[in-house]
mmCIF file of C-alpha atoms in Angstrom:
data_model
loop_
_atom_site.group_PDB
_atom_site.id
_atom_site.type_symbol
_atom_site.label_atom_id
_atom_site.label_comp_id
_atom_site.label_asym_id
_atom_site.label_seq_id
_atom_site.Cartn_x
_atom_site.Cartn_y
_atom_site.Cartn_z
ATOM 1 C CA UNK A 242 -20.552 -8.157 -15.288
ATOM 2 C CA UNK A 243 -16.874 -8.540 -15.744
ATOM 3 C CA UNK A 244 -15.462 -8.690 -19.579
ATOM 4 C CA UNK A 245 -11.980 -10.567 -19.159
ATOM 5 C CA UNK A 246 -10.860 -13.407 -17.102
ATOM 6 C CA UNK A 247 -7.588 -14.821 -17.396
ATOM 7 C CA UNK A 248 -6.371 -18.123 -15.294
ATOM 8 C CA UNK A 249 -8.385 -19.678 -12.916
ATOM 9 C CA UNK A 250 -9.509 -19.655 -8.764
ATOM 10 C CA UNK A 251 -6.339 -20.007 -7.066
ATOM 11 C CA UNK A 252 -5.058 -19.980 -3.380
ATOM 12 C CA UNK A 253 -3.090 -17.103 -4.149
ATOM 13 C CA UNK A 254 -0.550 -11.971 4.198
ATOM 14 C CA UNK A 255 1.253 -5.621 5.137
ATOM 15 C CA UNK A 256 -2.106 -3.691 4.973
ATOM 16 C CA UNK A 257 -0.635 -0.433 3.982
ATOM 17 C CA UNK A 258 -0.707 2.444 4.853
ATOM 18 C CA UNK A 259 -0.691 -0.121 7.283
ATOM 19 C CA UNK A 260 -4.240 -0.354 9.166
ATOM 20 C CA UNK A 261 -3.180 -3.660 10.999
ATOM 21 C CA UNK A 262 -5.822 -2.782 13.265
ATOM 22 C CA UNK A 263 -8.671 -3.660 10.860
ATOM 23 C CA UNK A 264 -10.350 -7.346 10.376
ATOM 24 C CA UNK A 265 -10.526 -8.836 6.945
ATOM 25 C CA UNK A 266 -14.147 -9.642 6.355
ATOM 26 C CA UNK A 267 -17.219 -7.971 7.691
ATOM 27 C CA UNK A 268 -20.568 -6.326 6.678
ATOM 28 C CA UNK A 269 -21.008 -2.337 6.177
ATOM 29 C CA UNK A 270 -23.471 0.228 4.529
ATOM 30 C CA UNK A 271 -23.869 -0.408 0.745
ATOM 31 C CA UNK A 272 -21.955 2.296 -0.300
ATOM 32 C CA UNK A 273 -19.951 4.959 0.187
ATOM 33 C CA UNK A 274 -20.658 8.925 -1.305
ATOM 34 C CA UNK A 275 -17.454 8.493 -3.745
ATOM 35 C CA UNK A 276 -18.114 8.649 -7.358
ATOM 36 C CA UNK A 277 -17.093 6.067 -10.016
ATOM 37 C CA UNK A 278 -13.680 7.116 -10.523
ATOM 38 C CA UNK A 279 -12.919 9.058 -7.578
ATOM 39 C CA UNK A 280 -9.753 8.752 -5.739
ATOM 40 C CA UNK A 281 -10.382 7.822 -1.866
ATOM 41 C CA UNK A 282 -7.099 9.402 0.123
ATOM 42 C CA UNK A 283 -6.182 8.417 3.452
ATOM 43 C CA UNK A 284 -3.765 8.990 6.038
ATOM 44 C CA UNK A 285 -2.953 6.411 8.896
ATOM 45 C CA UNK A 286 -2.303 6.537 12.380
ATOM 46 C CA UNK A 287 0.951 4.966 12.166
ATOM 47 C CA UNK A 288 3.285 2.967 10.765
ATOM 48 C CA UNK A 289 6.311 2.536 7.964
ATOM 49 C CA UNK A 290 4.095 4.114 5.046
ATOM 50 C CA UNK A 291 3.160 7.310 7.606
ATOM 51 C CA UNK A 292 6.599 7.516 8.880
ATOM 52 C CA UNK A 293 8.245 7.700 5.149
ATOM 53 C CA UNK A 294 5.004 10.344 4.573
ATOM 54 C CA UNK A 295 5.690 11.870 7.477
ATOM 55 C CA UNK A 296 10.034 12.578 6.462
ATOM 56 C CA UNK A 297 9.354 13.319 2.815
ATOM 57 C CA UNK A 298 6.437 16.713 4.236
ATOM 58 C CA UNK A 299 3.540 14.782 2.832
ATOM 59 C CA UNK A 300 0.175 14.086 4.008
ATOM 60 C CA UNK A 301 -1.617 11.124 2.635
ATOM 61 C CA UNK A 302 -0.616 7.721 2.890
ATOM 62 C CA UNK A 303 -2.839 5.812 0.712
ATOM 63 C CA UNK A 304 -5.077 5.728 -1.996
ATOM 64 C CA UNK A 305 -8.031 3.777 -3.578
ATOM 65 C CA UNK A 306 -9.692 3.995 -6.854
ATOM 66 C CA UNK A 307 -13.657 3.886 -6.642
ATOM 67 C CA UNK A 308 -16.133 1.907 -8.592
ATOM 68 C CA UNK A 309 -19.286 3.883 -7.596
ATOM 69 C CA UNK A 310 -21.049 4.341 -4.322
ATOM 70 C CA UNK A 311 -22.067 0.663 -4.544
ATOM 71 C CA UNK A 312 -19.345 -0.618 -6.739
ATOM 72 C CA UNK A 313 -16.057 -1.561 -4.579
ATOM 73 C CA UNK A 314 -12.474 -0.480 -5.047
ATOM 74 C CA UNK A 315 -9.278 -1.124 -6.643
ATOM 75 C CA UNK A 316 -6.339 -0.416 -4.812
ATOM 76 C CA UNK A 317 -2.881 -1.943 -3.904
ATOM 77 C CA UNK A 318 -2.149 -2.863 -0.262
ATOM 78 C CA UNK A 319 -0.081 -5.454 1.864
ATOM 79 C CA UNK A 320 -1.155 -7.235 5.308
ATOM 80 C CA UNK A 321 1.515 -7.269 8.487
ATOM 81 C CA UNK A 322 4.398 -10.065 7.691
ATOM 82 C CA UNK A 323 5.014 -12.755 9.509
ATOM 83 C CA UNK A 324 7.397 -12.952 12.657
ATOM 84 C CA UNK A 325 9.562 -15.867 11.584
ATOM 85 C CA UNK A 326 10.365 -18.939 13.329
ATOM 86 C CA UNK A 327 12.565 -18.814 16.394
ATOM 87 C CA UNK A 328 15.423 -18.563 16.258
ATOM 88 C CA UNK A 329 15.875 -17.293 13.021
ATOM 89 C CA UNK A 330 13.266 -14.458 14.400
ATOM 90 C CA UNK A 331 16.087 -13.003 16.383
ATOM 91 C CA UNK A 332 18.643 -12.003 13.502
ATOM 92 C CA UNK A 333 15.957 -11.534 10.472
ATOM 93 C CA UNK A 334 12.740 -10.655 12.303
ATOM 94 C CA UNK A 335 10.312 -10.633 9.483
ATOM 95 C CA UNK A 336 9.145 -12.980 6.459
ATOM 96 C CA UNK A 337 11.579 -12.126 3.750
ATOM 97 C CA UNK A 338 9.387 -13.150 0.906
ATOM 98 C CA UNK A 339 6.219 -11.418 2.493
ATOM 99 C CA UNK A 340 7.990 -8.132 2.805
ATOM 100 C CA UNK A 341 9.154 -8.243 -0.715
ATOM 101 C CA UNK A 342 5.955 -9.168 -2.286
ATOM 102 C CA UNK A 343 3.064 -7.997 -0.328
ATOM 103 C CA UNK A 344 -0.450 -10.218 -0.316
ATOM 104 C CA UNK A 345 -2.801 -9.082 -1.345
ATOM 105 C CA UNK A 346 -1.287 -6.777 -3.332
ATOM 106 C CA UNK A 347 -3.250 -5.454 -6.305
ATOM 107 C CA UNK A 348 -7.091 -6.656 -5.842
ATOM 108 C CA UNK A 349 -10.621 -5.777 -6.557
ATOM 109 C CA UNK A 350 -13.004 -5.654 -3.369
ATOM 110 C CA UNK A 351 -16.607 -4.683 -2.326
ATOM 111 C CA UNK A 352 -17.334 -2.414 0.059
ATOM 112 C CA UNK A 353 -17.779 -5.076 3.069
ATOM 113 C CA UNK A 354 -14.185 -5.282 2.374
ATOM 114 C CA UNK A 355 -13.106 -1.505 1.926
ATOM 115 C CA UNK A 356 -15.246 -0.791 5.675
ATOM 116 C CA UNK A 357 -13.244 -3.464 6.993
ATOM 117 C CA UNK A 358 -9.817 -2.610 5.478
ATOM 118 C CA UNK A 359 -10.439 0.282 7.204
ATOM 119 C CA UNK A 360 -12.077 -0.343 10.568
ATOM 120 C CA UNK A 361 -12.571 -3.068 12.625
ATOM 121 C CA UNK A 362 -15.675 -5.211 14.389
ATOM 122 C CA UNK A 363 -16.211 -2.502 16.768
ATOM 123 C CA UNK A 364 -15.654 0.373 15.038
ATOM 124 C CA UNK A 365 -12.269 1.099 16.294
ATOM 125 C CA UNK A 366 -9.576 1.753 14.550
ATOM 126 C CA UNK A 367 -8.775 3.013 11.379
ATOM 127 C CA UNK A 368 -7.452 5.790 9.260
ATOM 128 C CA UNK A 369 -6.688 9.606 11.056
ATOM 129 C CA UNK A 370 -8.628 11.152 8.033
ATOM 130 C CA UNK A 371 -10.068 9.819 4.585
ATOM 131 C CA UNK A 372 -11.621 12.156 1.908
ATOM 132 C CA UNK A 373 -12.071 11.615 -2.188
ATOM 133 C CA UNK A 374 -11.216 13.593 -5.257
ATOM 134 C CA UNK A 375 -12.654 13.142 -8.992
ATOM 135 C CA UNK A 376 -11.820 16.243 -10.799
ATOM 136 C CA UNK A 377 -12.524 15.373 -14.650
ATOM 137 C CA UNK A 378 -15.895 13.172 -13.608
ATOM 138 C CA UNK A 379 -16.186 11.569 -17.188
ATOM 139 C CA UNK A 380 -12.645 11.025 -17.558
ATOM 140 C CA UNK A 381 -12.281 9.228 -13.917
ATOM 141 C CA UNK A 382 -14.958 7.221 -14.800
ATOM 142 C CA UNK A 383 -13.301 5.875 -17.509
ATOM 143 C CA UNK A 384 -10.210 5.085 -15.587
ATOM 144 C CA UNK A 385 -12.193 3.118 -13.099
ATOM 145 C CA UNK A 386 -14.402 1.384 -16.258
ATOM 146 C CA UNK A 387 -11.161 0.452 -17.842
ATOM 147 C CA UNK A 388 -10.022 -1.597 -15.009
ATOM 148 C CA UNK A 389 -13.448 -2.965 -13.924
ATOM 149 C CA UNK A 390 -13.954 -4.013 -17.203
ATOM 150 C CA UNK A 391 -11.639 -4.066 -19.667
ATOM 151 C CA UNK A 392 -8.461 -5.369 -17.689
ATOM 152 C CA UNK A 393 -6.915 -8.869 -17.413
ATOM 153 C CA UNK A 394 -7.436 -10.326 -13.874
ATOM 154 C CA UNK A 395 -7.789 -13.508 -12.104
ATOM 155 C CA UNK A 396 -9.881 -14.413 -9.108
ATOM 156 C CA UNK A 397 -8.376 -15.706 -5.912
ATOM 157 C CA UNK A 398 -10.098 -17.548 -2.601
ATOM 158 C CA UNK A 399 -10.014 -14.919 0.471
ATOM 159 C CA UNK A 400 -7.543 -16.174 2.816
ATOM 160 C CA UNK A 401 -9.733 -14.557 5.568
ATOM 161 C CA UNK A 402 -13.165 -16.086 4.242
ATOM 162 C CA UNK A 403 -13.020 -19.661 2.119
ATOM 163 C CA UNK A 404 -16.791 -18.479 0.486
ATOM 164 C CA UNK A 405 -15.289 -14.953 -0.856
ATOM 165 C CA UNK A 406 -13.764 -14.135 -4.390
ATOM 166 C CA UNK A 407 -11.421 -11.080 -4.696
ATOM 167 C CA UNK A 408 -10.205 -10.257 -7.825
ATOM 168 C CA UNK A 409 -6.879 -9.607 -8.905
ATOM 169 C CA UNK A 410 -5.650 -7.462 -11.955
ATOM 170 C CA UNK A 411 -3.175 -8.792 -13.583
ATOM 171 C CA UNK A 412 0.459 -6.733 -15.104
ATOM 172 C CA UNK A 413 3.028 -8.189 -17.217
ATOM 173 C CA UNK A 414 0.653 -11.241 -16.836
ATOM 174 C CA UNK A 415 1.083 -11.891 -13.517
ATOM 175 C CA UNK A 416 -0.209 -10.662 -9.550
ATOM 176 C CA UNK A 417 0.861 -7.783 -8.528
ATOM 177 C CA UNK A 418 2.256 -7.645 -4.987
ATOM 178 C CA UNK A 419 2.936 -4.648 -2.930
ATOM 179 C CA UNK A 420 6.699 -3.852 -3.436
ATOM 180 C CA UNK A 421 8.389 -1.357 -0.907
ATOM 181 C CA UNK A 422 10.890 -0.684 -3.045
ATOM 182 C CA UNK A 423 8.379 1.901 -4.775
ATOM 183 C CA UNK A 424 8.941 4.272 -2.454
ATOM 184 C CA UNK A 425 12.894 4.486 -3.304
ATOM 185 C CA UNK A 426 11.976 3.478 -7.517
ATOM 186 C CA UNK A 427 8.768 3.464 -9.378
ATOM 187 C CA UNK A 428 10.950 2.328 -11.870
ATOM 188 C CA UNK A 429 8.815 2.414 -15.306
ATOM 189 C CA UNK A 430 5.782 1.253 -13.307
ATOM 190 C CA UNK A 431 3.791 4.619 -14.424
ATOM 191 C CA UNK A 432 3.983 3.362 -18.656
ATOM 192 C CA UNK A 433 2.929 0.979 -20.472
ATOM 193 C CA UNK A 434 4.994 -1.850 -20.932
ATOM 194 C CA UNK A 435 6.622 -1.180 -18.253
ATOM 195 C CA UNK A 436 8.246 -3.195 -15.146
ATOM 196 C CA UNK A 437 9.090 -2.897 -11.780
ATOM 197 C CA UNK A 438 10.813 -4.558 -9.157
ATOM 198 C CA UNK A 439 9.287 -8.001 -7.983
ATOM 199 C CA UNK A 440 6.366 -6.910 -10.625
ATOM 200 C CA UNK A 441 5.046 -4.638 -7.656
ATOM 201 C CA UNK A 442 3.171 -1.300 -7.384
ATOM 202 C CA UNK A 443 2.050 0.387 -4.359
ATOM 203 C CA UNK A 444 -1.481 2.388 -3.787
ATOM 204 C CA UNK A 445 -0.198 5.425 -5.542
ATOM 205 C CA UNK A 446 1.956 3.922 -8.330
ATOM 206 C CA UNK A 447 -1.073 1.724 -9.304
ATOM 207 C CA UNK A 448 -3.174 4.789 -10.046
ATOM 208 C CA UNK A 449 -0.501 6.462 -12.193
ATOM 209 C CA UNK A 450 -0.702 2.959 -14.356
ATOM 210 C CA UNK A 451 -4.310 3.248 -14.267
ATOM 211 C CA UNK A 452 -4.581 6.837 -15.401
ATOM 212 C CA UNK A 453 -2.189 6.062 -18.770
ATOM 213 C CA UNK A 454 -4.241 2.207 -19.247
ATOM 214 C CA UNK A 455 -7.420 4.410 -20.020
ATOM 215 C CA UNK A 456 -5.447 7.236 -22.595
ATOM 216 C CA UNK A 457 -5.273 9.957 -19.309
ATOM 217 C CA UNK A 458 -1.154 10.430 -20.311
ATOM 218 C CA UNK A 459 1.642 9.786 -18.293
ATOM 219 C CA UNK A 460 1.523 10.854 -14.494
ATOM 220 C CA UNK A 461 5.185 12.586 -14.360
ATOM 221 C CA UNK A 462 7.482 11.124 -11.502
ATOM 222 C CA UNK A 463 8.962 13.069 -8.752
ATOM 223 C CA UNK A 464 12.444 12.909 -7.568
ATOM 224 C CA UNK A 465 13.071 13.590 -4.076
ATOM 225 C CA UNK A 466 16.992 15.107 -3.309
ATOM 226 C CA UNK A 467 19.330 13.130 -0.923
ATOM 227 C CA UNK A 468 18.285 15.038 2.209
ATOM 228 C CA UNK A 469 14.662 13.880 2.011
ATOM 229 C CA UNK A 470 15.314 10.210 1.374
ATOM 230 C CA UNK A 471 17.706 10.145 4.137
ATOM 231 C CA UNK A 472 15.332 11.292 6.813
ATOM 232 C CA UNK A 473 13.215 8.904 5.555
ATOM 233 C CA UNK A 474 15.669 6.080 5.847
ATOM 234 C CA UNK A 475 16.365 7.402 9.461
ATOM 235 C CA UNK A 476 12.588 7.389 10.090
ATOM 236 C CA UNK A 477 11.777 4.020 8.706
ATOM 237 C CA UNK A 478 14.758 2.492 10.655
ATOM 238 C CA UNK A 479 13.770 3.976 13.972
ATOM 239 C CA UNK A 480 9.961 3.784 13.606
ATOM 240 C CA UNK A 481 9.726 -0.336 12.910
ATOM 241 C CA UNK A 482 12.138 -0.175 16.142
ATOM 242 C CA UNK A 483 9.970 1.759 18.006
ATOM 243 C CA UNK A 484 6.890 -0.087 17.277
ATOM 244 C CA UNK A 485 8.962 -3.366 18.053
ATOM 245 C CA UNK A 486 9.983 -2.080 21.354
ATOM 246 C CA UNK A 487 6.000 -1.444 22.694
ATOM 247 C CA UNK A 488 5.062 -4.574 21.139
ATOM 248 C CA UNK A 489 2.862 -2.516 18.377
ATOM 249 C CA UNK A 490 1.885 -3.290 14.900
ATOM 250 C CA UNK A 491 3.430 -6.352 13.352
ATOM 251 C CA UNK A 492 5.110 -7.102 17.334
ATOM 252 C CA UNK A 493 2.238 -7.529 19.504
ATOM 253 C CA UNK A 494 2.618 -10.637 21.610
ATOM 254 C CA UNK A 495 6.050 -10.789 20.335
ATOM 255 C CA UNK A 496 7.796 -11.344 23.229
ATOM 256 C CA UNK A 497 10.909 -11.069 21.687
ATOM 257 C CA UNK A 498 12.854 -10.104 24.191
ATOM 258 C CA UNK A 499 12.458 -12.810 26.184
ATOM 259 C CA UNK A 500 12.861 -15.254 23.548
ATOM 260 C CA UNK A 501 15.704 -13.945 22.166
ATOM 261 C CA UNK A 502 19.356 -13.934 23.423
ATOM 262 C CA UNK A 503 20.234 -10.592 25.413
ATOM 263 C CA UNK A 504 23.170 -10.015 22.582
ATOM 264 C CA UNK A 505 20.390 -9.942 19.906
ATOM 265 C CA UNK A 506 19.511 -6.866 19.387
ATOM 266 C CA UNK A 507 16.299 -7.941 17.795
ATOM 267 C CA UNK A 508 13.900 -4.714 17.638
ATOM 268 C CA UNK A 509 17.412 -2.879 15.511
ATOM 269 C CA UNK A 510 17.391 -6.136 13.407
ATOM 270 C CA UNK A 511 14.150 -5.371 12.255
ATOM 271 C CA UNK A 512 13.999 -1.730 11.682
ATOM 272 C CA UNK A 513 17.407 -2.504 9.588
ATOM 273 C CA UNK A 514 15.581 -5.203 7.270
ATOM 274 C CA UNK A 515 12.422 -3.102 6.905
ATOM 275 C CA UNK A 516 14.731 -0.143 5.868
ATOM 276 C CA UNK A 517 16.511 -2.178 3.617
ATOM 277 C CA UNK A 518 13.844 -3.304 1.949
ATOM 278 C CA UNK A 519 12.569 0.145 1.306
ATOM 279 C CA UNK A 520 16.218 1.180 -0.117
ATOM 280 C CA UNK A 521 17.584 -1.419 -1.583
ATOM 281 C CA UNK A 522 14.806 -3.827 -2.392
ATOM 282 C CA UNK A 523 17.271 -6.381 -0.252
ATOM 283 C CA UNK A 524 14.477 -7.745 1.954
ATOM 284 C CA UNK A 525 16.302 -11.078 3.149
ATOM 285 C CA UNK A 526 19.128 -9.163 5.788
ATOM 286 C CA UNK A 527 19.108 -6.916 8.907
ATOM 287 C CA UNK A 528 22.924 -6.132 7.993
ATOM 288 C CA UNK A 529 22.619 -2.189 8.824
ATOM 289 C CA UNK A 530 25.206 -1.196 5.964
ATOM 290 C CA UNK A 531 22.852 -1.580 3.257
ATOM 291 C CA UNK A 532 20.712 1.130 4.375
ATOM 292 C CA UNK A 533 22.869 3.248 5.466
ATOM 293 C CA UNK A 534 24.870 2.773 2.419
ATOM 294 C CA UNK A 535 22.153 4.562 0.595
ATOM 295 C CA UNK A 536 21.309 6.882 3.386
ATOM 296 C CA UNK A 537 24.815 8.062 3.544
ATOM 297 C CA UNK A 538 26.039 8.467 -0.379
ATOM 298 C CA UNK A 539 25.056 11.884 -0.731
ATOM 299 C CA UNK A 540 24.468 10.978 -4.487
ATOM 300 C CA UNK A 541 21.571 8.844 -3.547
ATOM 301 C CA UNK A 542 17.898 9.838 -4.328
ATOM 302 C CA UNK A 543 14.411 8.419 -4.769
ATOM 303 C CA UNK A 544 12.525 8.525 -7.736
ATOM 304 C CA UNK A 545 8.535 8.375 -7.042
ATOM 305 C CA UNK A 546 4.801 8.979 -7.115
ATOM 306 C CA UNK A 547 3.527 9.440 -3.835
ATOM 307 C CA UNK A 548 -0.752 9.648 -3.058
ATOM 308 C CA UNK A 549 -0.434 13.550 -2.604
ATOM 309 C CA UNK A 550 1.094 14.042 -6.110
ATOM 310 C CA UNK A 551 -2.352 11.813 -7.161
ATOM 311 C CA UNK A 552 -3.999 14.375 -5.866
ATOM 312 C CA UNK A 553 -1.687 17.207 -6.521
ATOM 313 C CA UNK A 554 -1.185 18.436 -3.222
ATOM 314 C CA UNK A 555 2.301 19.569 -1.125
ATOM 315 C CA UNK A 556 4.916 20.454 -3.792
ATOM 316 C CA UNK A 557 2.812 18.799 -6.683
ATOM 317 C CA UNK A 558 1.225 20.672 -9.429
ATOM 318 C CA UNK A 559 -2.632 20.073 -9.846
ATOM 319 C CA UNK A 560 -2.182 19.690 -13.548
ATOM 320 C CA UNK A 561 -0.594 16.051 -12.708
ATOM 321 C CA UNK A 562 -3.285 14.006 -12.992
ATOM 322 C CA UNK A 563 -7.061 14.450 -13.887
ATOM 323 C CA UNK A 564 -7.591 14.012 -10.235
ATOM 324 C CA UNK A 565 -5.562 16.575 -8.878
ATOM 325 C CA UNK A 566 -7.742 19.581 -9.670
ATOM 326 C CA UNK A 567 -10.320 19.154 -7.422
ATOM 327 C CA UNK A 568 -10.933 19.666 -3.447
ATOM 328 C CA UNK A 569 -11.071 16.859 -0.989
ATOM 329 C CA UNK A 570 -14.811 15.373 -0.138
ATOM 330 C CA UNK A 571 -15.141 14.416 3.137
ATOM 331 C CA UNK A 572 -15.563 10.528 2.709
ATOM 332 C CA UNK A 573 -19.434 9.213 4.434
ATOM 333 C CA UNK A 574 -20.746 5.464 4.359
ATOM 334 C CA UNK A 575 -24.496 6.511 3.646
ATOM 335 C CA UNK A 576 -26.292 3.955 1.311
ATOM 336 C CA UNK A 577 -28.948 1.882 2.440
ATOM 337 C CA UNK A 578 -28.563 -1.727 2.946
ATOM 338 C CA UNK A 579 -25.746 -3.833 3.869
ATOM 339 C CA UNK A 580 -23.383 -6.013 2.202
ATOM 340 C CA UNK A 581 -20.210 -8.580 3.343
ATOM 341 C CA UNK A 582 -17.127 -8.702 2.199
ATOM 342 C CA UNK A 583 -13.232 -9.273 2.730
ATOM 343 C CA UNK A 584 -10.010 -7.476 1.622
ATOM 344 C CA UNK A 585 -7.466 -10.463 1.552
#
């Protein structure tokens, strides 16, 4: 039974790392094999998230924190953004304010809506690889306890599914979205009080806030030098082109071409705002010098904490987190039973 409720139901759409291929609601097994407190990791097929992964030499893109084989997750994610209206699609391709605060955000689900954040109807789809971590089992415990039950939250109406509840956690009194700009400037999301651009986390910052909200310590940030980021930038830029080209990911049915004006260059448009968002937290524009501004100052770095230092893997020290000292566990659905459920 939850402890503390603050505000009421409310009406509070990227879902990151980004599995766009999964459905929001659906049934699954009862439970998964991960402990309360574990860490799930996973690594997408594609998308922005895997493509930053990808140019910084890191493996996982996101990460959930487990409530017990039967007990859901907490984790922070975003669904696709809208395309917006023509023509405005043409110059600014995507939703502004949904790239800048990402719905759901931070949120409490079962795990009907874990399976299906991951997979779809059929079974198709999904993450490249999962697996989960718990290192210090009674301390992880507590992390997870801490937020199931001790943490301010309110409860919002599925957007998918009118009859389904997902909770929300609540920081600096107020939703959490998914904030891109993360992955350039955690800012001081990792202590408490601290703040953040657009009062967002992303999967990994979240768990560095929930590892100090139970008395774990401070999950140390890692700077990444000029080189790294800039790849990155490059490989943002070039991969939300790509994927608007072949009509993948947030493009299908898109069309754009045809709707658009020949001297619209509108798949560049959109790898330049999606970029920009990442660097500069400027969301609104597909101006390419803001990105590149970034890219190209050789002063320029990125200040973060990525799922593998969660789990202290590539360049990260396992002494990072209570997590980070154990081996991956190859994640398995395998309760009896069945339950429903929805992730936005």
């Amino acid at each position: 039974m939850r402890r503390v409720l603050t505000g009421c139901l409310a009406v509070s759409a990227f879902a990151v790392a980004f599995p766009a291929t999964a459905s929001e609601c659906g049934y699954t097994s009862a439970g998964w094999n991960a402990p309360n407190g574990a860490v799930v990791f996973s690594r997408s097929e594609n998308g922005p998230i895997r493509d930053v992964i990808d140019a910084i030499g890191e493996f996982r893109t996101h990460s959930m924190l487990s409530h017990g084989p039967t007990g859901g997750v907490t984790h922070a994610t975003m669904t696709d953004p809208n395309q917006n209206d023509w023509p405005k699609v043409c110059g600014t391709p995507l939703n502004a304010n949904q790239l800048q605060h990402g719905y759901p955000g931070l949120e409490q689900i079962n795990q009907g809506g874990a399976y299906h954040y991951y997979y779809d109807d059929n079974g198709q789809g999904g993450p490249e690889w999962t697996a989960w971590q718990l290192g210090d089992a009674a301390g992880a415990a507590s992390i997870a306890d801490n937020l199931w039950f001790n943490h301010a939250y309110v409860s919002d109406i599925s957007r998918a599914d009118s009859s389904q509840i997902i909770d929300r956690p609540l920081w600096n009194g107020e939703r959490v979205p998914y904030s891109l700009y993360q992955y350039r400037d955690l800012e001081t999301s990792h202590h408490i009080p601290g703040s953040a651009a657009n009062n967002g986390m992303v999967c990994s910052t979240f768990l560095a806030y929930a590892h100090l909200y139970a008395g774990k310590g401070v999950v140390s940030e890692h700077t990444y030098p000029h080189e790294v980021i800039a790849n990155a930038s490059n490989a943002v830029h070039w991969g939300v082109h790509g994927q608007c080209k072949a009509s993948l990911g947030w493009f299908e049915n898109a069309a754009l071409s045809v709707i658009c004006p020949i001297f619209w260059n509108v798949c560049t448009n959109a790898g330049n705002q999606v970029a920009n968002c990442m660097a500069a937290n400027r969301c609104d524009t597909s101006s390419s010098v803001i990105w590149k501004r970034v890219r190209d100052d050789p002063n320029s770095t990125a200040t973060s904490i990525s799922p593998d230092r969660i789990g202290g893997w590539s360049v990260h020290p396992v002494d990072t987190t209570l997590w980070a000292g154990d081996y991956s566990h190859q994640l398995q659905w395998n309760s009896g039973g069945n339950v429903y459920g929805c992730w936005q």
